[in-house]
C-alpha cells in the first residue's frame, strides 16, 4: 500500500516521505489466530539484547548515494 502523494499534498501542502504503517498487536494476533499454519513459520523473539542485535545485523545494509 502507498500513501497517495497528490491527495496528501492537497490536504497538507507537503509530500509524504518515509511513511510507516502500524498495526495494533491485538489485530495482528487475531489475524494470526485464524491462520494456525503460520505459527510454524514465525521466528521466536530474541531472548537477549545481544541476540536481537545479531539478528538485526543480518538484515541491515548501508546505502551510500552520491550526486
mmCIF file with all atom_site columns, N, CA and C in Angstrom:
data_model
loop_
_atom_site.group_PDB
_atom_site.id
_atom_site.type_symbol
_atom_site.label_atom_id
_atom_site.label_alt_id
_atom_site.label_comp_id
_atom_site.label_asym_id
_atom_site.label_entity_id
_atom_site.label_seq_id
_atom_site.pdbx_PDB_ins_code
_atom_site.Cartn_x
_atom_site.Cartn_y
_atom_site.Cartn_z
_atom_site.occupancy
_atom_site.B_iso_or_equiv
_atom_site.pdbx_formal_charge
_atom_site.auth_seq_id
_atom_site.auth_comp_id
_atom_site.auth_asym_id
_atom_site.auth_atom_id
_atom_site.pdbx_PDB_model_num
ATOM 1   N N  . UNK A 1 1  ? 0.839  -1.181  0.000  1.00 0.00 ? 1  UNK A N  1
ATOM 2   C CA . UNK A 1 1  ? 0.000  0.000   0.000  1.00 0.00 ? 1  UNK A CA 1
ATOM 3   C C  . UNK A 1 1  ? 0.878  1.236   0.000  1.00 0.00 ? 1  UNK A C  1
ATOM 4   N N  . UNK A 1 2  ? 0.400  2.260   -0.666 1.00 0.00 ? 2  UNK A N  1
ATOM 5   C CA . UNK A 1 2  ? 1.132  3.530   -0.701 1.00 0.00 ? 2  UNK A CA 1
ATOM 6   C C  . UNK A 1 2  ? 0.203  4.669   -0.343 1.00 0.00 ? 2  UNK A C  1
ATOM 7   N N  . UNK A 1 3  ? 0.766  5.680   0.266  1.00 0.00 ? 3  UNK A N  1
ATOM 8   C CA . UNK A 1 3  ? 0.025  6.892   0.563  1.00 0.00 ? 3  UNK A CA 1
ATOM 9   C C  . UNK A 1 3  ? -0.031 7.717   -0.720 1.00 0.00 ? 3  UNK A C  1
ATOM 10  N N  . UNK A 1 4  ? -1.202 8.195   -1.086 1.00 0.00 ? 4  UNK A N  1
ATOM 11  C CA . UNK A 1 4  ? -1.379 8.964   -2.314 1.00 0.00 ? 4  UNK A CA 1
ATOM 12  C C  . UNK A 1 4  ? -0.733 10.340  -2.149 1.00 0.00 ? 4  UNK A C  1
ATOM 13  N N  . UNK A 1 5  ? 0.369  10.587  -2.864 1.00 0.00 ? 5  UNK A N  1
ATOM 14  C CA . UNK A 1 5  ? 1.130  11.824  -2.731 1.00 0.00 ? 5  UNK A CA 1
ATOM 15  C C  . UNK A 1 5  ? 0.313  13.045  -3.147 1.00 0.00 ? 5  UNK A C  1
ATOM 16  N N  . UNK A 1 6  ? -0.451 12.925  -4.224 1.00 0.00 ? 6  UNK A N  1
ATOM 17  C CA . UNK A 1 6  ? -1.234 14.060  -4.719 1.00 0.00 ? 6  UNK A CA 1
ATOM 18  C C  . UNK A 1 6  ? -2.291 14.477  -3.694 1.00 0.00 ? 6  UNK A C  1
ATOM 19  N N  . UNK A 1 7  ? -3.021 13.513  -3.155 1.00 0.00 ? 7  UNK A N  1
ATOM 20  C CA . UNK A 1 7  ? -4.056 13.809  -2.166 1.00 0.00 ? 7  UNK A CA 1
ATOM 21  C C  . UNK A 1 7  ? -3.437 14.379  -0.895 1.00 0.00 ? 7  UNK A C  1
ATOM 22  N N  . UNK A 1 8  ? -2.336 13.791  -0.462 1.00 0.00 ? 8  UNK A N  1
ATOM 23  C CA . UNK A 1 8  ? -1.666 14.281  0.743  1.00 0.00 ? 8  UNK A CA 1
ATOM 24  C C  . UNK A 1 8  ? -1.199 15.713  0.550  1.00 0.00 ? 8  UNK A C  1
ATOM 25  N N  . UNK A 1 9  ? -0.663 16.022  -0.634 1.00 0.00 ? 9  UNK A N  1
ATOM 26  C CA . UNK A 1 9  ? -0.208 17.381  -0.907 1.00 0.00 ? 9  UNK A CA 1
ATOM 27  C C  . UNK A 1 9  ? -1.374 18.367  -0.886 1.00 0.00 ? 9  UNK A C  1
ATOM 28  N N  . UNK A 1 10 ? -2.508 17.969  -1.472 1.00 0.00 ? 10 UNK A N  1
ATOM 29  C CA . UNK A 1 10 ? -3.685 18.843  -1.474 1.00 0.00 ? 10 UNK A CA 1
ATOM 30  C C  . UNK A 1 10 ? -4.167 19.134  -0.055 1.00 0.00 ? 10 UNK A C  1
ATOM 31  N N  . UNK A 1 11 ? -4.119 18.123  0.813  1.00 0.00 ? 11 UNK A N  1
ATOM 32  C CA . UNK A 1 11 ? -4.622 18.279  2.178  1.00 0.00 ? 11 UNK A CA 1
ATOM 33  C C  . UNK A 1 11 ? -3.624 19.002  3.078  1.00 0.00 ? 11 UNK A C  1
ATOM 34  N N  . UNK A 1 12 ? -2.351 18.617  2.998  1.00 0.00 ? 12 UNK A N  1
ATOM 35  C CA . UNK A 1 12 ? -1.374 19.136  3.961  1.00 0.00 ? 12 UNK A CA 1
ATOM 36  C C  . UNK A 1 12 ? -0.393 20.146  3.391  1.00 0.00 ? 12 UNK A C  1
ATOM 37  N N  . UNK A 1 13 ? -0.272 20.193  2.067  1.00 0.00 ? 13 UNK A N  1
ATOM 38  C CA . UNK A 1 13 ? 0.687  21.106  1.462  1.00 0.00 ? 13 UNK A CA 1
ATOM 39  C C  . UNK A 1 13 ? 2.105  20.549  1.426  1.00 0.00 ? 13 UNK A C  1
ATOM 40  N N  . UNK A 1 14 ? 2.273  19.288  1.805  1.00 0.00 ? 14 UNK A N  1
ATOM 41  C CA . UNK A 1 14 ? 3.598  18.676  1.739  1.00 0.00 ? 14 UNK A CA 1
ATOM 42  C C  . UNK A 1 14 ? 3.489  17.265  1.165  1.00 0.00 ? 14 UNK A C  1
ATOM 43  N N  . UNK A 1 15 ? 4.605  16.797  0.635  1.00 0.00 ? 15 UNK A N  1
ATOM 44  C CA . UNK A 1 15 ? 4.643  15.459  0.051  1.00 0.00 ? 15 UNK A CA 1
ATOM 45  C C  . UNK A 1 15 ? 5.056  14.442  1.114  1.00 0.00 ? 15 UNK A C  1
ATOM 46  N N  . UNK A 1 16 ? 4.412  13.287  1.131  1.00 0.00 ? 16 UNK A N  1
ATOM 47  C CA . UNK A 1 16 ? 4.772  12.271  2.120  1.00 0.00 ? 16 UNK A CA 1
ATOM 48  C C  . UNK A 1 16 ? 6.141  11.668  1.812  1.00 0.00 ? 16 UNK A C  1
ATOM 49  N N  . UNK A 1 17 ? 6.924  11.471  2.856  1.00 0.00 ? 17 UNK A N  1
ATOM 50  C CA . UNK A 1 17 ? 8.228  10.837  2.706  1.00 0.00 ? 17 UNK A CA 1
ATOM 51  C C  . UNK A 1 17 ? 8.410  9.842   3.835  1.00 0.00 ? 17 UNK A C  1
ATOM 52  N N  . UNK A 1 18 ? 8.904  8.681   3.515  1.00 0.00 ? 18 UNK A N  1
ATOM 53  C CA . UNK A 1 18 ? 9.231  7.676   4.520  1.00 0.00 ? 18 UNK A CA 1
ATOM 54  C C  . UNK A 1 18 ? 8.045  7.393   5.443  1.00 0.00 ? 18 UNK A C  1
ATOM 55  N N  . UNK A 1 19 ? 6.908  7.091   4.869  1.00 0.00 ? 19 UNK A N  1
ATOM 56  C CA . UNK A 1 19 ? 5.692  6.830   5.640  1.00 0.00 ? 19 UNK A CA 1
ATOM 57  C C  . UNK A 1 19 ? 5.705  5.388   6.133  1.00 0.00 ? 19 UNK A C  1
ATOM 58  N N  . UNK A 1 20 ? 5.467  5.214   7.418  1.00 0.00 ? 20 UNK A N  1
ATOM 59  C CA . UNK A 1 20 ? 5.412  3.882   8.020  1.00 0.00 ? 20 UNK A CA 1
ATOM 60  C C  . UNK A 1 20 ? 3.988  3.595   8.461  1.00 0.00 ? 20 UNK A C  1
ATOM 61  N N  . UNK A 1 21 ? 3.584  2.358   8.338  1.00 0.00 ? 21 UNK A N  1
ATOM 62  C CA . UNK A 1 21 ? 2.255  1.942   8.765  1.00 0.00 ? 21 UNK A CA 1
ATOM 63  C C  . UNK A 1 21 ? 2.402  1.024   9.969  1.00 0.00 ? 21 UNK A C  1
ATOM 64  N N  . UNK A 1 22 ? 1.442  1.065   10.849 1.00 0.00 ? 22 UNK A N  1
ATOM 65  C CA . UNK A 1 22 ? 1.476  0.209   12.035 1.00 0.00 ? 22 UNK A CA 1
ATOM 66  C C  . UNK A 1 22 ? 0.144  -0.519  12.173 1.00 0.00 ? 22 UNK A C  1
ATOM 67  N N  . UNK A 1 23 ? 0.204  -1.683  12.772 1.00 0.00 ? 23 UNK A N  1
ATOM 68  C CA . UNK A 1 23 ? -0.996 -2.469  13.055 1.00 0.00 ? 23 UNK A CA 1
ATOM 69  C C  . UNK A 1 23 ? -0.956 -2.793  14.538 1.00 0.00 ? 23 UNK A C  1
ATOM 70  N N  . UNK A 1 24 ? -2.065 -2.536  15.233 1.00 0.00 ? 24 UNK A N  1
ATOM 71  C CA . UNK A 1 24 ? -2.118 -2.865  16.659 1.00 0.00 ? 24 UNK A CA 1
ATOM 72  C C  . UNK A 1 24 ? -1.860 -4.356  16.844 1.00 0.00 ? 24 UNK A C  1
ATOM 73  N N  . UNK A 1 25 ? -1.106 -4.683  17.868 1.00 0.00 ? 25 UNK A N  1
ATOM 74  C CA . UNK A 1 25 ? -0.750 -6.083  18.098 1.00 0.00 ? 25 UNK A CA 1
ATOM 75  C C  . UNK A 1 25 ? -1.978 -6.959  18.320 1.00 0.00 ? 25 UNK A C  1
ATOM 76  N N  . UNK A 1 26 ? -3.038 -6.397  18.885 1.00 0.00 ? 26 UNK A N  1
ATOM 77  C CA . UNK A 1 26 ? -4.251 -7.197  19.106 1.00 0.00 ? 26 UNK A CA 1
ATOM 78  C C  . UNK A 1 26 ? -4.888 -7.603  17.780 1.00 0.00 ? 26 UNK A C  1
ATOM 79  N N  . UNK A 1 27 ? -4.844 -6.716  16.780 1.00 0.00 ? 27 UNK A N  1
ATOM 80  C CA . UNK A 1 27 ? -5.378 -7.052  15.461 1.00 0.00 ? 27 UNK A CA 1
ATOM 81  C C  . UNK A 1 27 ? -4.496 -8.095  14.776 1.00 0.00 ? 27 UNK A C  1
ATOM 82  N N  . UNK A 1 28 ? -3.182 -7.912  14.894 1.00 0.00 ? 28 UNK A N  1
ATOM 83  C CA . UNK A 1 28 ? -2.260 -8.875  14.288 1.00 0.00 ? 28 UNK A CA 1
ATOM 84  C C  . UNK A 1 28 ? -2.432 -10.250 14.928 1.00 0.00 ? 28 UNK A C  1
ATOM 85  N N  . UNK A 1 29 ? -2.568 -10.273 16.250 1.00 0.00 ? 29 UNK A N  1
ATOM 86  C CA . UNK A 1 29 ? -2.745 -11.549 16.950 1.00 0.00 ? 29 UNK A CA 1
ATOM 87  C C  . UNK A 1 29 ? -4.041 -12.228 16.528 1.00 0.00 ? 29 UNK A C  1
ATOM 88  N N  . UNK A 1 30 ? -5.120 -11.451 16.408 1.00 0.00 ? 30 UNK A N  1
ATOM 89  C CA . UNK A 1 30 ? -6.407 -12.021 15.984 1.00 0.00 ? 30 UNK A CA 1
ATOM 90  C C  . UNK A 1 30 ? -6.292 -12.621 14.586 1.00 0.00 ? 30 UNK A C  1
ATOM 91  N N  . UNK A 1 31 ? -5.572 -11.936 13.698 1.00 0.00 ? 31 UNK A N  1
ATOM 92  C CA . UNK A 1 31 ? -5.396 -12.455 12.349 1.00 0.00 ? 31 UNK A CA 1
ATOM 93  C C  . UNK A 1 31 ? -4.570 -13.745 12.378 1.00 0.00 ? 31 UNK A C  1
ATOM 94  N N  . UNK A 1 32 ? -3.482 -13.745 13.147 1.00 0.00 ? 32 UNK A N  1
ATOM 95  C CA . UNK A 1 32 ? -2.636 -14.937 13.224 1.00 0.00 ? 32 UNK A CA 1
ATOM 96  C C  . UNK A 1 32 ? -3.375 -16.116 13.841 1.00 0.00 ? 32 UNK A C  1
ATOM 97  N N  . UNK A 1 33 ? -4.285 -15.840 14.765 1.00 0.00 ? 33 UNK A N  1
ATOM 98  C CA . UNK A 1 33 ? -5.067 -16.912 15.382 1.00 0.00 ? 33 UNK A CA 1
ATOM 99  C C  . UNK A 1 33 ? -5.944 -17.635 14.358 1.00 0.00 ? 33 UNK A C  1
ATOM 100 N N  . UNK A 1 34 ? -6.308 -16.949 13.279 1.00 0.00 ? 34 UNK A N  1
ATOM 101 C CA . UNK A 1 34 ? -7.128 -17.582 12.244 1.00 0.00 ? 34 UNK A CA 1
ATOM 102 C C  . UNK A 1 34 ? -6.276 -18.364 11.240 1.00 0.00 ? 34 UNK A C  1
ATOM 103 N N  . UNK A 1 35 ? -4.946 -18.239 11.359 1.00 0.00 ? 35 UNK A N  1
ATOM 104 C CA . UNK A 1 35 ? -4.017 -18.900 10.437 1.00 0.00 ? 35 UNK A CA 1
ATOM 105 C C  . UNK A 1 35 ? -2.997 -19.727 11.221 1.00 0.00 ? 35 UNK A C  1
ATOM 106 N N  . UNK A 1 36 ? -3.428 -20.810 11.859 1.00 0.00 ? 36 UNK A N  1
ATOM 107 C CA . UNK A 1 36 ? -2.505 -21.576 12.711 1.00 0.00 ? 36 UNK A CA 1
ATOM 108 C C  . UNK A 1 36 ? -1.278 -22.114 11.976 1.00 0.00 ? 36 UNK A C  1
ATOM 109 N N  . UNK A 1 37 ? -1.382 -22.339 10.679 1.00 0.00 ? 37 UNK A N  1
ATOM 110 C CA . UNK A 1 37 ? -0.226 -22.859 9.940  1.00 0.00 ? 37 UNK A CA 1
ATOM 111 C C  . UNK A 1 37 ? 0.908  -21.842 9.858  1.00 0.00 ? 37 UNK A C  1
ATOM 112 N N  . UNK A 1 38 ? 0.610  -20.566 10.094 1.00 0.00 ? 38 UNK A N  1
ATOM 113 C CA . UNK A 1 38 ? 1.626  -19.512 10.055 1.00 0.00 ? 38 UNK A CA 1
ATOM 114 C C  . UNK A 1 38 ? 2.539  -19.586 11.276 1.00 0.00 ? 38 UNK A C  1
ATOM 115 N N  . UNK A 1 39 ? 2.011  -20.021 12.415 1.00 0.00 ? 39 UNK A N  1
ATOM 116 C CA . UNK A 1 39 ? 2.792  -20.061 13.654 1.00 0.00 ? 39 UNK A CA 1
ATOM 117 C C  . UNK A 1 39 ? 4.104  -20.818 13.483 1.00 0.00 ? 39 UNK A C  1
ATOM 118 N N  . UNK A 1 40 ? 4.090  -21.888 12.702 1.00 0.00 ? 40 UNK A N  1
ATOM 119 C CA . UNK A 1 40 ? 5.302  -22.675 12.498 1.00 0.00 ? 40 UNK A CA 1
ATOM 120 C C  . UNK A 1 40 ? 6.380  -21.890 11.755 1.00 0.00 ? 40 UNK A C  1
ATOM 121 N N  . UNK A 1 41 ? 5.979  -20.873 11.008 1.00 0.00 ? 41 UNK A N  1
ATOM 122 C CA . UNK A 1 41 ? 6.926  -20.101 10.212 1.00 0.00 ? 41 UNK A CA 1
ATOM 123 C C  . UNK A 1 41 ? 7.445  -18.861 10.935 1.00 0.00 ? 41 UNK A C  1
ATOM 124 N N  . UNK A 1 42 ? 6.833  -18.497 12.066 1.00 0.00 ? 42 UNK A N  1
ATOM 125 C CA . UNK A 1 42 ? 7.253  -17.304 12.795 1.00 0.00 ? 42 UNK A CA 1
ATOM 126 C C  . UNK A 1 42 ? 8.578  -17.544 13.503 1.00 0.00 ? 42 UNK A C  1
ATOM 127 N N  . UNK A 1 43 ? 9.409  -16.500 13.536 1.00 0.00 ? 43 UNK A N  1
ATOM 128 C CA . UNK A 1 43 ? 10.692 -16.580 14.225 1.00 0.00 ? 43 UNK A CA 1
ATOM 129 C C  . UNK A 1 43 ? 10.467 -16.230 15.694 1.00 0.00 ? 43 UNK A C  1
ATOM 130 N N  . UNK A 1 44 ? 11.023 -17.033 16.569 1.00 0.00 ? 44 UNK A N  1
ATOM 131 C CA . UNK A 1 44 ? 10.886 -16.768 18.000 1.00 0.00 ? 44 UNK A CA 1
ATOM 132 C C  . UNK A 1 44 ? 11.639 -15.485 18.353 1.00 0.00 ? 44 UNK A C  1
ATOM 133 N N  . UNK A 1 45 ? 11.050 -14.628 19.186 1.00 0.00 ? 45 UNK A N  1
ATOM 134 C CA . UNK A 1 45 ? 11.713 -13.370 19.546 1.00 0.00 ? 45 UNK A CA 1
ATOM 135 C C  . UNK A 1 45 ? 13.039 -13.622 20.263 1.00 0.00 ? 45 UNK A C  1
ATOM 136 N N  . UNK A 1 46 ? 13.955 -12.681 20.105 1.00 0.00 ? 46 UNK A N  1
ATOM 137 C CA . UNK A 1 46 ? 15.256 -12.786 20.760 1.00 0.00 ? 46 UNK A CA 1
ATOM 138 C C  . UNK A 1 46 ? 15.081 -12.729 22.274 1.00 0.00 ? 46 UNK A C  1
ATOM 139 N N  . UNK A 1 47 ? 15.853 -13.517 22.971 1.00 0.00 ? 47 UNK A N  1
ATOM 140 C CA . UNK A 1 47 ? 15.760 -13.566 24.436 1.00 0.00 ? 47 UNK A CA 1
ATOM 141 C C  . UNK A 1 47 ? 16.650 -12.517 25.106 1.00 0.00 ? 47 UNK A C  1
ATOM 142 N N  . UNK A 1 48 ? 17.625 -11.995 24.374 1.00 0.00 ? 48 UNK A N  1
ATOM 143 C CA . UNK A 1 48 ? 18.534 -11.008 24.959 1.00 0.00 ? 48 UNK A CA 1
ATOM 144 C C  . UNK A 1 48 ? 18.803 -9.896  23.956 1.00 0.00 ? 48 UNK A C  1
ATOM 145 N N  . UNK A 1 49 ? 19.364 -8.800  24.464 1.00 0.00 ? 49 UNK A N  1
ATOM 146 C CA . UNK A 1 49 ? 19.682 -7.669  23.597 1.00 0.00 ? 49 UNK A CA 1
ATOM 147 C C  . UNK A 1 49 ? 20.733 -8.075  22.558 1.00 0.00 ? 49 UNK A C  1
ATOM 148 N N  . UNK A 1 50 ? 21.746 -8.813  22.976 1.00 0.00 ? 50 UNK A N  1
ATOM 149 C CA . UNK A 1 50 ? 22.796 -9.208  22.029 1.00 0.00 ? 50 UNK A CA 1
ATOM 150 C C  . UNK A 1 50 ? 22.252 -10.141 20.948 1.00 0.00 ? 50 UNK A C  1
ATOM 151 N N  . UNK A 1 51 ? 21.316 -11.011 21.304 1.00 0.00 ? 51 UNK A N  1
ATOM 152 C CA . UNK A 1 51 ? 20.698 -11.890 20.301 1.00 0.00 ? 51 UNK A CA 1
ATOM 153 C C  . UNK A 1 51 ? 19.877 -11.073 19.314 1.00 0.00 ? 51 UNK A C  1
ATOM 154 N N  . UNK A 1 52 ? 19.178 -10.054 19.816 1.00 0.00 ? 52 UNK A N  1
ATOM 155 C CA . UNK A 1 52 ? 18.395 -9.180  18.937 1.00 0.00 ? 52 UNK A CA 1
ATOM 156 C C  . UNK A 1 52 ? 19.315 -8.420  17.988 1.00 0.00 ? 52 UNK A C  1
ATOM 157 N N  . UNK A 1 53 ? 20.432 -7.915  18.503 1.00 0.00 ? 53 UNK A N  1
ATOM 158 C CA . UNK A 1 53 ? 21.395 -7.182  17.672 1.00 0.00 ? 53 UNK A CA 1
ATOM 159 C C  . UNK A 1 53 ? 21.961 -8.097  16.594 1.00 0.00 ? 53 UNK A C  1
ATOM 160 N N  . UNK A 1 54 ? 22.314 -9.321  16.952 1.00 0.00 ? 54 UNK A N  1
ATOM 161 C CA . UNK A 1 54 ? 22.841 -10.272 15.963 1.00 0.00 ? 54 UNK A CA 1
ATOM 162 C C  . UNK A 1 54 ? 21.831 -10.543 14.855 1.00 0.00 ? 54 UNK A C  1
ATOM 163 N N  . UNK A 1 55 ? 20.556 -10.680 15.218 1.00 0.00 ? 55 UNK A N  1
ATOM 164 C CA . UNK A 1 55 ? 19.517 -10.943 14.223 1.00 0.00 ? 55 UNK A CA 1
ATOM 165 C C  . UNK A 1 55 ? 19.347 -9.742  13.288 1.00 0.00 ? 55 UNK A C  1
ATOM 166 N N  . UNK A 1 56 ? 19.363 -8.537  13.850 1.00 0.00 ? 56 UNK A N  1
ATOM 167 C CA . UNK A 1 56 ? 19.170 -7.328  13.043 1.00 0.00 ? 56 UNK A CA 1
ATOM 168 C C  . UNK A 1 56 ? 20.359 -7.091  12.121 1.00 0.00 ? 56 UNK A C  1
ATOM 169 N N  . UNK A 1 57 ? 21.559 -7.381  12.576 1.00 0.00 ? 57 UNK A N  1
ATOM 170 C CA . UNK A 1 57 ? 22.755 -7.182  11.746 1.00 0.00 ? 57 UNK A CA 1
ATOM 171 C C  . UNK A 1 57 ? 22.654 -7.944  10.426 1.00 0.00 ? 57 UNK A C  1
ATOM 172 N N  . UNK A 1 58 ? 22.020 -9.091  10.441 1.00 0.00 ? 58 UNK A N  1
ATOM 173 C CA . UNK A 1 58 ? 21.879 -9.900  9.230  1.00 0.00 ? 58 UNK A CA 1
ATOM 174 C C  . UNK A 1 58 ? 20.923 -9.268  8.222  1.00 0.00 ? 58 UNK A C  1
ATOM 175 N N  . UNK A 1 59 ? 20.129 -8.300  8.670  1.00 0.00 ? 59 UNK A N  1
ATOM 176 C CA . UNK A 1 59 ? 19.122 -7.680  7.801  1.00 0.00 ? 59 UNK A CA 1
ATOM 177 C C  . UNK A 1 59 ? 19.394 -6.200  7.563  1.00 0.00 ? 59 UNK A C  1
ATOM 178 N N  . UNK A 1 60 ? 20.586 -5.739  7.902  1.00 0.00 ? 60 UNK A N  1
ATOM 179 C CA . UNK A 1 60 ? 20.905 -4.318  7.812  1.00 0.00 ? 60 UNK A CA 1
ATOM 180 C C  . UNK A 1 60 ? 21.986 -4.092  6.763  1.00 0.00 ? 60 UNK A C  1
ATOM 181 N N  . UNK A 1 61 ? 21.784 -3.079  5.930  1.00 0.00 ? 61 UNK A N  1
ATOM 182 C CA . UNK A 1 61 ? 22.784 -2.716  4.930  1.00 0.00 ? 61 UNK A CA 1
ATOM 183 C C  . UNK A 1 61 ? 22.983 -1.208  4.943  1.00 0.00 ? 61 UNK A C  1
ATOM 184 N N  . UNK A 1 62 ? 24.140 -0.762  4.462  1.00 0.00 ? 62 UNK A N  1
ATOM 185 C CA . UNK A 1 62 ? 24.394 0.666   4.334  1.00 0.00 ? 62 UNK A CA 1
ATOM 186 C C  . UNK A 1 62 ? 24.245 1.030   2.866  1.00 0.00 ? 62 UNK A C  1
ATOM 187 N N  . UNK A 1 63 ? 23.500 2.082   2.604  1.00 0.00 ? 63 UNK A N  1
ATOM 188 C CA . UNK A 1 63 ? 23.309 2.560   1.237  1.00 0.00 ? 63 UNK A CA 1
ATOM 189 C C  . UNK A 1 63 ? 23.941 3.935   1.133  1.00 0.00 ? 63 UNK A C  1
ATOM 190 N N  . UNK A 1 64 ? 24.882 4.101   0.231  1.00 0.00 ? 64 UNK A N  1
ATOM 191 C CA . UNK A 1 64 ? 25.535 5.383   0.004  1.00 0.00 ? 64 UNK A CA 1
ATOM 192 C C  . UNK A 1 64 ? 25.078 5.923   -1.343 1.00 0.00 ? 64 UNK A C  1
ATOM 193 N N  . UNK A 1 65 ? 24.795 7.206   -1.382 1.00 0.00 ? 65 UNK A N  1
ATOM 194 C CA . UNK A 1 65 ? 24.334 7.828   -2.617 1.00 0.00 ? 65 UNK A CA 1
ATOM 195 C C  . UNK A 1 65 ? 25.167 9.070   -2.882 1.00 0.00 ? 65 UNK A C  1
ATOM 196 N N  . UNK A 1 66 ? 25.663 9.194   -4.094 1.00 0.00 ? 66 UNK A N  1
ATOM 197 C CA . UNK A 1 66 ? 26.486 10.340  -4.474 1.00 0.00 ? 66 UNK A CA 1
ATOM 198 C C  . UNK A 1 66 ? 25.874 11.007  -5.693 1.00 0.00 ? 66 UNK A C  1
ATOM 199 N N  . UNK A 1 67 ? 25.960 12.320  -5.718 1.00 0.00 ? 67 UNK A N  1
ATOM 200 C CA . UNK A 1 67 ? 25.472 13.049  -6.900 1.00 0.00 ? 67 UNK A CA 1
ATOM 201 C C  . UNK A 1 67 ? 26.551 13.136  -7.933 1.00 0.00 ? 67 UNK A C  1
#
